[in-house]
XYZ file of C-alpha atoms in Angstrom:
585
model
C 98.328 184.762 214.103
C 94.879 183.065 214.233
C 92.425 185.379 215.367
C 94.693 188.591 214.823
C 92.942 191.406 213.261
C 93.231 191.199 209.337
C 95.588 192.934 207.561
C 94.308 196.524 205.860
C 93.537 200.074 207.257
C 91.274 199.648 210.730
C 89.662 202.263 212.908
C 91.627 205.057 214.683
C 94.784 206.161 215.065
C 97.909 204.765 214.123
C 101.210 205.192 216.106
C 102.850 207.764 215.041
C 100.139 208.556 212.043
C 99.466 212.511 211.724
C 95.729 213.443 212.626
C 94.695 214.831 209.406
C 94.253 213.517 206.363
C 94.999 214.372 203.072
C 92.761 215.330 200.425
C 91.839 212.219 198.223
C 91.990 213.118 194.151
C 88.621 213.486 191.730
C 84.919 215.295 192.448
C 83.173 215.984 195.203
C 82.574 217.898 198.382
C 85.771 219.063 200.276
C 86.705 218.984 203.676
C 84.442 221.445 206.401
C 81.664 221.231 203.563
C 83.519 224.059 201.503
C 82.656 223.977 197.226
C 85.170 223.664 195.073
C 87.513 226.916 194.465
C 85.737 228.629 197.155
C 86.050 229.293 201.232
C 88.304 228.717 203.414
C 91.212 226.457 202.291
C 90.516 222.495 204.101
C 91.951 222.282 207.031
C 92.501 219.160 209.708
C 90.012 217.434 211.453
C 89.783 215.293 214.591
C 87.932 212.163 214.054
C 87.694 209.376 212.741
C 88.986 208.765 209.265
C 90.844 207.195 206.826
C 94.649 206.438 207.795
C 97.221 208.007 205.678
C 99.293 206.238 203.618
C 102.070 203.966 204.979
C 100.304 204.246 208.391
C 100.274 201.420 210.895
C 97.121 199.288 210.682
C 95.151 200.539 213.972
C 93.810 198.079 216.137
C 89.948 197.304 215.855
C 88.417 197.343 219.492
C 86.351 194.120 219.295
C 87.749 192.089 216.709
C 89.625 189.704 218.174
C 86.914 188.282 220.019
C 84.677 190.895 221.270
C 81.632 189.996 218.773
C 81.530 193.264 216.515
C 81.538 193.502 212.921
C 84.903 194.442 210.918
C 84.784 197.640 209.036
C 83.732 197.814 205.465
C 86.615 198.306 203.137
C 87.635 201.554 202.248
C 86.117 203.383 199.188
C 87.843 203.838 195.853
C 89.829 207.069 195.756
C 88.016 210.314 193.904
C 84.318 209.406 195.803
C 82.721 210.682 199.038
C 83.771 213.381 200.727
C 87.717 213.431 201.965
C 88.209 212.903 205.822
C 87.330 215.813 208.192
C 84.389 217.548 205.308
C 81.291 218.676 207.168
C 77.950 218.189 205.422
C 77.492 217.861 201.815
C 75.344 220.428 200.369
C 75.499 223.562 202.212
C 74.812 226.732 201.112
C 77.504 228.534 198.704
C 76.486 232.114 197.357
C 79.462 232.408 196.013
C 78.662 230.154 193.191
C 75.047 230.421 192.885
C 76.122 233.901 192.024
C 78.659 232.278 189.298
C 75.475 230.242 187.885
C 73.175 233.230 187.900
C 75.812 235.183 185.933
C 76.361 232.553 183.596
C 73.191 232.465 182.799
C 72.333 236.079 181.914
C 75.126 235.379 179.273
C 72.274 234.767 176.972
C 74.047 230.935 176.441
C 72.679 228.442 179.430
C 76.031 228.624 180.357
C 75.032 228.296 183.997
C 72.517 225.262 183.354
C 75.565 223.681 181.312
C 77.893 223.647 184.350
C 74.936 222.212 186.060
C 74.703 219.350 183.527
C 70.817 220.832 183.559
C 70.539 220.424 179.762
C 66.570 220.929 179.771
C 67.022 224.042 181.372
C 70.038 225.020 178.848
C 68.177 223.885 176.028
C 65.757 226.091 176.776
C 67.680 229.150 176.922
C 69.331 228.446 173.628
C 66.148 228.068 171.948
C 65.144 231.384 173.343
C 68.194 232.984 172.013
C 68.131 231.657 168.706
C 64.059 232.647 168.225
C 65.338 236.381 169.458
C 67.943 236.388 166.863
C 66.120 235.121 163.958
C 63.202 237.730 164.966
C 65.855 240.651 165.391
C 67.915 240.107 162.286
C 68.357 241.386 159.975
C 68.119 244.640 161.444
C 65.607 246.937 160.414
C 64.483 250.786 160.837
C 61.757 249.746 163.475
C 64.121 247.678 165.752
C 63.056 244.784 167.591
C 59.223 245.180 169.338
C 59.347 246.739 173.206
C 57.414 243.497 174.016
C 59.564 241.265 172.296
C 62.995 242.806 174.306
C 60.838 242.964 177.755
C 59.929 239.528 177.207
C 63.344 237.918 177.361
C 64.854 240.343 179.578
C 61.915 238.969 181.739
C 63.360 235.645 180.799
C 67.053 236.147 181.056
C 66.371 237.312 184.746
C 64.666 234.043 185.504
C 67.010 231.559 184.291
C 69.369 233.723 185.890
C 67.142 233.203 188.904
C 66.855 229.880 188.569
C 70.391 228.848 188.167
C 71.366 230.436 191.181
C 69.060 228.860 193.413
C 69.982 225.666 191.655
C 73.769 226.657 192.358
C 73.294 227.367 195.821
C 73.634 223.840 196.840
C 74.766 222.019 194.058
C 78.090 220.311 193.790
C 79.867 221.394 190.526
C 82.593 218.449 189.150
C 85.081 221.025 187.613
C 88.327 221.827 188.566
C 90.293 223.737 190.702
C 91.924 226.063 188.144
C 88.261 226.149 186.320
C 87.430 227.145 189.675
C 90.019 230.608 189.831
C 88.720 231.806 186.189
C 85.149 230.312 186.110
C 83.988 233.868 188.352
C 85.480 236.225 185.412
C 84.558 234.155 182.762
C 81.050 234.318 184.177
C 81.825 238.770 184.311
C 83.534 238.289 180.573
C 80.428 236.584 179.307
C 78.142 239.303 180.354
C 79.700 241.013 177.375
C 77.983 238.891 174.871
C 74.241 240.210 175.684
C 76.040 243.703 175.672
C 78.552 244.083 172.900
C 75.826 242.140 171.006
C 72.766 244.964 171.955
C 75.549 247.371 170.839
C 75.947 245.570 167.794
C 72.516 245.225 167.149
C 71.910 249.451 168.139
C 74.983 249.888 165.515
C 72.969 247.683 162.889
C 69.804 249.578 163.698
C 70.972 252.927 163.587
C 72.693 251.873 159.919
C 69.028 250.064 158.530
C 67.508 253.540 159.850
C 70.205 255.908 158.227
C 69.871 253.830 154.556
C 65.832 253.773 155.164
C 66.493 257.712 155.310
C 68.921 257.596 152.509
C 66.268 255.637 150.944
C 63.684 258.108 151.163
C 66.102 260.435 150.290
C 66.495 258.695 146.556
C 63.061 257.962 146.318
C 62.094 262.152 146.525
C 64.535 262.739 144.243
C 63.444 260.550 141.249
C 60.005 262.251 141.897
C 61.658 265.637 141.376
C 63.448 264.196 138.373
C 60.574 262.525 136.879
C 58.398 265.718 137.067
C 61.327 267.396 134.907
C 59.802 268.221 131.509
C 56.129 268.106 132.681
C 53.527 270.511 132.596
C 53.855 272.421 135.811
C 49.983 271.464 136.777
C 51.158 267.661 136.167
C 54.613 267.563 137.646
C 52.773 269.632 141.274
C 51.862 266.919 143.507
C 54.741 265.010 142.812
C 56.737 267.602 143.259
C 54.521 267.854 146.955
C 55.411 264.714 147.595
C 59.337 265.358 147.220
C 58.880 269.076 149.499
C 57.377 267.040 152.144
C 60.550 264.345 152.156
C 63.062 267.121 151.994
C 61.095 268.461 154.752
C 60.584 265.382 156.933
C 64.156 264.494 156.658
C 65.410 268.315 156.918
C 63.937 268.823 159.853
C 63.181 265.532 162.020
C 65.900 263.441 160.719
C 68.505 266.687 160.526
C 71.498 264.992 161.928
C 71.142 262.012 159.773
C 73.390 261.444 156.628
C 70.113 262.179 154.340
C 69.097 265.047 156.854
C 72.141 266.829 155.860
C 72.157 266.118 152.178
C 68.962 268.242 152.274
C 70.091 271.291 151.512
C 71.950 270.292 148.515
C 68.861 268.347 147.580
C 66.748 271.755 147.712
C 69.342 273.605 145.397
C 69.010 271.349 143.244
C 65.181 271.582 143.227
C 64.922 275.030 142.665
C 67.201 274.685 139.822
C 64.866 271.408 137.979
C 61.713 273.393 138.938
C 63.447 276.982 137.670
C 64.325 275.069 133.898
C 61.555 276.495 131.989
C 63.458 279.902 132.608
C 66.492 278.638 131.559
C 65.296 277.804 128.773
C 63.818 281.000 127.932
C 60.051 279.864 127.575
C 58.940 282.347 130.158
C 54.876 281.699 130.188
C 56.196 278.144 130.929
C 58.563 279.752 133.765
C 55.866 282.119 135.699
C 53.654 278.939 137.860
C 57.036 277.180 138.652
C 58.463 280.155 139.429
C 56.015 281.620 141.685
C 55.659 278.098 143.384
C 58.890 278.462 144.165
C 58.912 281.879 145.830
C 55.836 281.199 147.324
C 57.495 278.110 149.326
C 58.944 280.713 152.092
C 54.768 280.129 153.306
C 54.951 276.718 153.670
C 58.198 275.445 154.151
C 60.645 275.615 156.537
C 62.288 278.652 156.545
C 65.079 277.334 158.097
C 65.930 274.789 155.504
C 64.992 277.538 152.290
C 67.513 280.011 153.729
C 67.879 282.917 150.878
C 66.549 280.498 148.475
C 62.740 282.090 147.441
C 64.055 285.524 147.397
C 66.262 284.415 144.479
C 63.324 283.960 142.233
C 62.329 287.485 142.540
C 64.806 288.318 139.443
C 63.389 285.755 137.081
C 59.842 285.717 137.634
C 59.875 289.563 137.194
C 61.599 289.102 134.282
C 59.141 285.973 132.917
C 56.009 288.406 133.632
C 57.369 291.061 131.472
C 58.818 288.266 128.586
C 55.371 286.564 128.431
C 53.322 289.772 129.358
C 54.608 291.553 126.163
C 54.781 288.694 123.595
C 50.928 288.407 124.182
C 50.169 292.201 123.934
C 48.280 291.808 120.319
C 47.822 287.942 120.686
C 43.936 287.633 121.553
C 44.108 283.934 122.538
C 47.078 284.157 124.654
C 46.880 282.493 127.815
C 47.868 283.804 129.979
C 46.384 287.406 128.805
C 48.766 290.379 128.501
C 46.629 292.240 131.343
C 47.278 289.023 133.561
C 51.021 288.919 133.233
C 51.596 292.629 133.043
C 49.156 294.003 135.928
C 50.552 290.727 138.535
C 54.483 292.396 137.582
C 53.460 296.251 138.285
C 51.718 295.132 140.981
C 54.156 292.739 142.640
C 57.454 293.936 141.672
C 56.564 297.805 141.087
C 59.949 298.986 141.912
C 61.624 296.298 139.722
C 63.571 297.366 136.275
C 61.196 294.962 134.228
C 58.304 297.699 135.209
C 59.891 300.616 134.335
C 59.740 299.002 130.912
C 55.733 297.863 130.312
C 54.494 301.474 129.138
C 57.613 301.965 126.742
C 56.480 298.257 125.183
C 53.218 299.050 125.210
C 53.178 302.154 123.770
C 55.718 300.912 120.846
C 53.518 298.237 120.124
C 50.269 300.651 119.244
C 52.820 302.703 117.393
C 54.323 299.485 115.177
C 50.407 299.087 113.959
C 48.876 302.139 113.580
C 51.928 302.957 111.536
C 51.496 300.544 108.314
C 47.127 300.243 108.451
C 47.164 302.276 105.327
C 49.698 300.217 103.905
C 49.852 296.778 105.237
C 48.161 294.288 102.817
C 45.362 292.907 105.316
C 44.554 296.318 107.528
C 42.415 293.748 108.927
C 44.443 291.410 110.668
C 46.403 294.538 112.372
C 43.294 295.844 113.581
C 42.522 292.761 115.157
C 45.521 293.231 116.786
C 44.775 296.933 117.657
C 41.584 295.352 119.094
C 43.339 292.975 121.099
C 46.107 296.070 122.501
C 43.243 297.923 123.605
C 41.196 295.401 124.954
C 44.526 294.362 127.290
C 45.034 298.349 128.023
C 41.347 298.489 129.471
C 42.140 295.515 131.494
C 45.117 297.238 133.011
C 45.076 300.002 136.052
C 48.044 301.444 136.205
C 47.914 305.016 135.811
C 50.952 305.085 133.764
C 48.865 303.746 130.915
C 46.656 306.316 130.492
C 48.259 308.256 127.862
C 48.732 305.030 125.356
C 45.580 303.566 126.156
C 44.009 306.620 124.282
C 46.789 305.969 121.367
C 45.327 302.456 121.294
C 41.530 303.630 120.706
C 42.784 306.144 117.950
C 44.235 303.374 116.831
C 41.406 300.880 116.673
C 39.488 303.489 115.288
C 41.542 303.955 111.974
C 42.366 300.321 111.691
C 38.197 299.504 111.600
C 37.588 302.048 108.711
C 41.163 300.751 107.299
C 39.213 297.123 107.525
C 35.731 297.487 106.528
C 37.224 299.600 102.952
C 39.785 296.887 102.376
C 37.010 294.179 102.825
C 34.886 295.958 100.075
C 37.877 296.428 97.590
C 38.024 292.359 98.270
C 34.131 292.141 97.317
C 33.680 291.101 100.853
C 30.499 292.440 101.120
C 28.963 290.815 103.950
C 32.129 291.700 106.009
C 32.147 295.192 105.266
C 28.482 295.531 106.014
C 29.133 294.238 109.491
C 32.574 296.051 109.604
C 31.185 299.826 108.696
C 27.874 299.043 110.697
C 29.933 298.956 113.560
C 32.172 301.477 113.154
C 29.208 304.045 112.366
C 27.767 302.758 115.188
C 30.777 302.814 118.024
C 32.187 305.608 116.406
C 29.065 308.254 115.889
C 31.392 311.757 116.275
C 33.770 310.519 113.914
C 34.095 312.629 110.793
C 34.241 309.141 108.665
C 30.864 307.794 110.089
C 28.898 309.269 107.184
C 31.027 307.390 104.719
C 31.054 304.258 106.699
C 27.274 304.382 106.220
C 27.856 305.221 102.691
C 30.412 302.134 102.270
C 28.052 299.525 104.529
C 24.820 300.792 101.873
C 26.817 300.135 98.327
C 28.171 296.708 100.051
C 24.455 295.958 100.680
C 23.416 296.474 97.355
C 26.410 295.217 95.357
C 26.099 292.122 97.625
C 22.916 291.517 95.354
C 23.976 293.150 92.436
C 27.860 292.684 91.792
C 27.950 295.717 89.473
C 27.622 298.401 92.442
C 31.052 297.285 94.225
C 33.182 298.351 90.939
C 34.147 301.629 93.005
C 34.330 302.782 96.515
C 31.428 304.780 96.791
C 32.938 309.027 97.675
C 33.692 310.188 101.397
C 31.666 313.540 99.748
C 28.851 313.644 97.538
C 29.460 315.716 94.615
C 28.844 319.408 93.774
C 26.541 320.796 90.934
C 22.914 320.688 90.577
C 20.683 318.036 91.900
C 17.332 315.788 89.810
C 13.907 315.163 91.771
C 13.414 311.528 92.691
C 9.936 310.612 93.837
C 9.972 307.088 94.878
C 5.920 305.854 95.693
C 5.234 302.528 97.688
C 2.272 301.050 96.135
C 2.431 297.718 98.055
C 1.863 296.013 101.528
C 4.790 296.581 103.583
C 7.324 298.776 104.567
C 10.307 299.080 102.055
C 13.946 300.095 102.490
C 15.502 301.590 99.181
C 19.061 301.803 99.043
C 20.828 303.508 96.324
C 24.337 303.985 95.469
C 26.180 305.922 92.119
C 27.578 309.859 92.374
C 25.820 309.908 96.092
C 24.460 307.214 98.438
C 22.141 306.847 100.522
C 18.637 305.247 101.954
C 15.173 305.941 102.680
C 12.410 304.070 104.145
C 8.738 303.700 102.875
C 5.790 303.281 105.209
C 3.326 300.464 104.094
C 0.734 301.247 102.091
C -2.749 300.071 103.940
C -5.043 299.781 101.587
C -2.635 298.566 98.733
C -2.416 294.842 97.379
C -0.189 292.745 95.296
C -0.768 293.068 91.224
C -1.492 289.931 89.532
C 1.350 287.959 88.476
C 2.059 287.334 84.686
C 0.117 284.356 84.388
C -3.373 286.259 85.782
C -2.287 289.318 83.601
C -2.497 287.713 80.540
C 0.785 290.062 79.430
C -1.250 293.226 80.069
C 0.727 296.129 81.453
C 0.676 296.647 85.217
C -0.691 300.265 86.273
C 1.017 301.146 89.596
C 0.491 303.748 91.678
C -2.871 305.020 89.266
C -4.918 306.121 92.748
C -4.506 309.463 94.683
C -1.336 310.651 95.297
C -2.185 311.230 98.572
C -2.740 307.298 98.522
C 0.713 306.179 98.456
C 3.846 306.927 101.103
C 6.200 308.493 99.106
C 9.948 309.518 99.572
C 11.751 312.361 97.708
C 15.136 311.643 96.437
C 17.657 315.283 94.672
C 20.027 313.321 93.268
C 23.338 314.615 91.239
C 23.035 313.231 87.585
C 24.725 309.584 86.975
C 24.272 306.053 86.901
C 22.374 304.434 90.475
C 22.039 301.469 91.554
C 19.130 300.937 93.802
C 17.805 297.888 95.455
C 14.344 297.785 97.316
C 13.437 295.529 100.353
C 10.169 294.856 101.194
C 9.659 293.996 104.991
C 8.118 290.771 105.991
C 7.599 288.910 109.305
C 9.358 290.021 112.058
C 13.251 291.267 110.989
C 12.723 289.647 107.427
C 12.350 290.859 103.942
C 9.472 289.197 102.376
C 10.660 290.715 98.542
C 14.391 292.042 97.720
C 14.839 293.562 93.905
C 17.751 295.616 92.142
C 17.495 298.083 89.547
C 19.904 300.617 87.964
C 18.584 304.059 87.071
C 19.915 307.015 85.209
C 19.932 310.284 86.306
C 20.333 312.868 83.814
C 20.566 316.611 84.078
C 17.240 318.754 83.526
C 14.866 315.712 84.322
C 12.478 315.082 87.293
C 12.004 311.126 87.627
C 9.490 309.407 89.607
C 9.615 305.657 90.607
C 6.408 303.489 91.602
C 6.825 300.332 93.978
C 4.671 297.159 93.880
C 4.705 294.075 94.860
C 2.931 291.197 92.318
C 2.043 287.469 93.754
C 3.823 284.153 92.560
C 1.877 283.199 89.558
């Protein structure tokens, strides 16, 4: 009908029309202002609205005729809020809680659902810069300031989203809506199960760091097997202080309890010179080894240093006694032997140092008048007593006076064997000393006798054929009057049936005889003054063949003039002998 209200939905109420309307499909804010999935379920409202379906076209007041404007046409279904919502964008804590938590998943998730990809961006590139700095993991873990940092961080974006949740309208859907609170929970598992994960990665880097450690003390131990014990020590330090660390700090750790096997095992590497039966080699290591109960843990060592009591008693006394007659031993006999009676007195290896000792006197003294080079056994003899004065044990006494007697025999036993071996300088030296150390002994007089005819046969071969006698020979005895009729003192030795030596004062007022050249072959006159002139030395000598040598003191300890002779002493004779000194030409 002209001017009949056009055909289409109009303004109010239709007859018969229900007075709610139904929710219209798609996004957006539901009825009374409620968010999606949350509040009250929509409900009815009075109002104005959009008719129902199949409702009766309502009648617009005004237009047929009355001036106003006809409605705009309706809007497509899925936009603007459905008929009877209140406000859009009121507050909904419910699912700025559901951003918040989504969020603090570590993923954006929360900025995601908000289509806020700046602000999700964000939070992955935080993520991804925490786990390239964090893995691998190591032994120290990821820094304090690092973890505080982005926990700071997590919190705000957490923050954030929910105040951008608060009000925002969220285009998912309804069943998103029933799970999208414990998904938000479920996801709080990532930043947990992943710290766990990461504490469980930790915890292995630290344990194989240990383990590491661990490997690294034990090569040192190795590579000190076989070393001088003064060379293999600080790395050997260096291991004690890792077994240590790790024994003690780190005990519950997989290398913290390998430790003790570790330290068996150490004692047994450091202990191999003993096992191998070089026991000077064995004493240092050893006594490092019981001396560790001072400095390690005495926890960790247990029993362990008490166990080297046994072999290092047992080294002293192996290395002690092997060096008994060695002079150059090192260590000395008295060093070995005085550290076992004094440490381990009560120890079986102690009870046997004064049997050894005493055996090895006896195995010398025994063969010096047979042994081929009595010399080489006294130095031995030497050496026994020399490590006996050393010593202060009281149970040495007795074989410490074996070893002088000893010493004694083998010197004489020396200095005779070095003359029969025309080792005359030797045997000067060798009886010198004797007569000298040796002054109550009833062989000093022939040790003089012996050091005299080595003198002179030194110069004149002839008077080493024989050992000159211990006693000088019965039976009557020749006058010798020997006259110095020269400057300077002079020593005459003689040697033959008897031997002996007398010394000549200077004569003062005497002068050297003109050499063959000024003499013009004439006879030299000696001794033609006074008697009384010359210093003069008496001689009762049994008869035989002498050898005599004369020297003539210089500067100093020197001899400016040395001269042989051989005389013959015969029975019934008085001899007299003048001595003179000529010059060079």
């Amino acid at each position: 009908m002209p001017g009949g209200p056009p055909p289409g939905p109009a303004s109010g109420t239709a007859p018969g029309a229900s007075g709610s309307a139904a929710p219209q499909p798609g996004f957006g804010q539901q009825p009374g202002g409620q968010q999606p999935g949350f509040g009250p379920p929509p409900g009815a409202g009075a109002g104005q609205g959009f008719g129902a379906p199949g409702s009766a076209p309502a009648t617009a007041p005004g237009w047929a005729g009355a001036g106003t404007l006809p409605p705009p046409p309706g809007a497509p279904p899925g936009y603007g809020p459905p008929s009877g919502q209140g406000p859009r964008g009121e507050a909904n804590p419910a699912q700025a809680a559901l951003i918040g938590l989504l969020n603090l998943s570590c993923l954006g998730l929360g900025y995601v659902l908000l289509r806020n990809w700046i602000g999700a961006a964000v939070c992955w590139v935080a993520t991804v810069a925490l786990l390239v700095l964090a893995l691998p993991a190591d032994v120290d873990g990821v820094p304090m300031g690092l973890l505080v940092g982005y926990g700071v961080f997590l919190l705000a974006v957490a923050a954030d989203g929910a105040r951008r949740g608060l009000r925002a309208t969220l285009r998912i859907g309804a069943s998103f809506r029933r799970l999208a609170l414990p998904l938000a929970v479920v996801l709080l598992a990532v930043p947990a199960g992943g710290s766990l994960a990461y504490g469980a990665a930790r915890d292995e880097a630290r344990e194989q760091a240990l383990l590491d450690r661990l490997t690294a003390a034990d090569a040192q131990v190795t590579s000190a097997d076989g070393l001088a014990f003064d060379r293999a020590q600080p790395l050997l330090a260096k291991a004690l202080d890792e077994y240590e660390d790790l024994g003690t700090k780190h005990a519950g750790s997989r290398a913290g309890k390998l430790v003790p096997a570790r330290l068996d095992a150490y004692y047994k590497t450091v202990a191999g010179p003993y096992e191998k039966k070089t026991y000077c080699e064995a004493i240092a290591p050893l006594k490092h080894l019981r001396g560790l109960a001072d400095s390690f843990d005495k926890g960790l060592l247990g029993s362990r240093p008490a166990k080297t009591d046994e072999p290092l008693a047992h080294s002293l006394y192996e290395c002690g006694t092997a060096a008994l007659a060695v002079a150059t031993a090192e260590p000395t006999a008295a060093e070995s032997l005085n550290e076992l009676l004094g440490t381990f007195p009560k120890s079986s290896h102690a009870t046997r140092v004064e049997p050894a000792v005493r055996e090895a006197v006896k195995k010398r003294t025994s063969v010096l008048d047979t042994v081929p080079e009595p010399c080489d056994t006294t130095v031995e003899l030497r050496t026994l007593r020399t490590t006996l004065r050393d010593m202060t044990d009281a149970s040495l006494d007795g074989v410490t006076r074996e070893a002088v007697e000893g010493l004694q025999r083998g010197d004489f036993a020396c200095g005779t064997d070095q003359f029969k071996d025309k080792e005359y300088e030797e045997a000067v030296k060798t009886m010198t000393e004797y007569a000298t150390a040796y002054p109550d002994s009833p062989q000093a007089a022939h040790a003089r006798s012996i050091a005299i005819a080595a003198e002179i046969a030194d110069e004149e071969p002839a008077a080493g054929k024989r050992l000159p006698p211990s006693e000088a020979p019965g039976g009557s005895r020749m006058v010798l009057v020997v006259s110095n009729d020269g400057p300077g003192a002079v020593d005459l030795l003689y040697t033959g049936p008897t031997t002996g030596k007398v010394t000549l004062k200077t004569c003062t007022t005497c002068t050297k005889y003109p050499g063959p050249i000024f003499s013009q072959g004439k006879k030299i006159k000696a001794c033609q003054g006074p008697a009384s002139k010359y210093p003069k030395a008496t001689l009762l000598l049994p008869a035989g063949d002498y050898h005599f040598l004369q020297k003539r003191a210089g500067t100093g300890s020197s001899y400016s003039d040395t001269k042989t002779s051989k005389v013959k002493i015969e029975p019934g004779y008085s001899y007299t002998n003048c001595l003179y000194v000529t010059s060079g030409y």
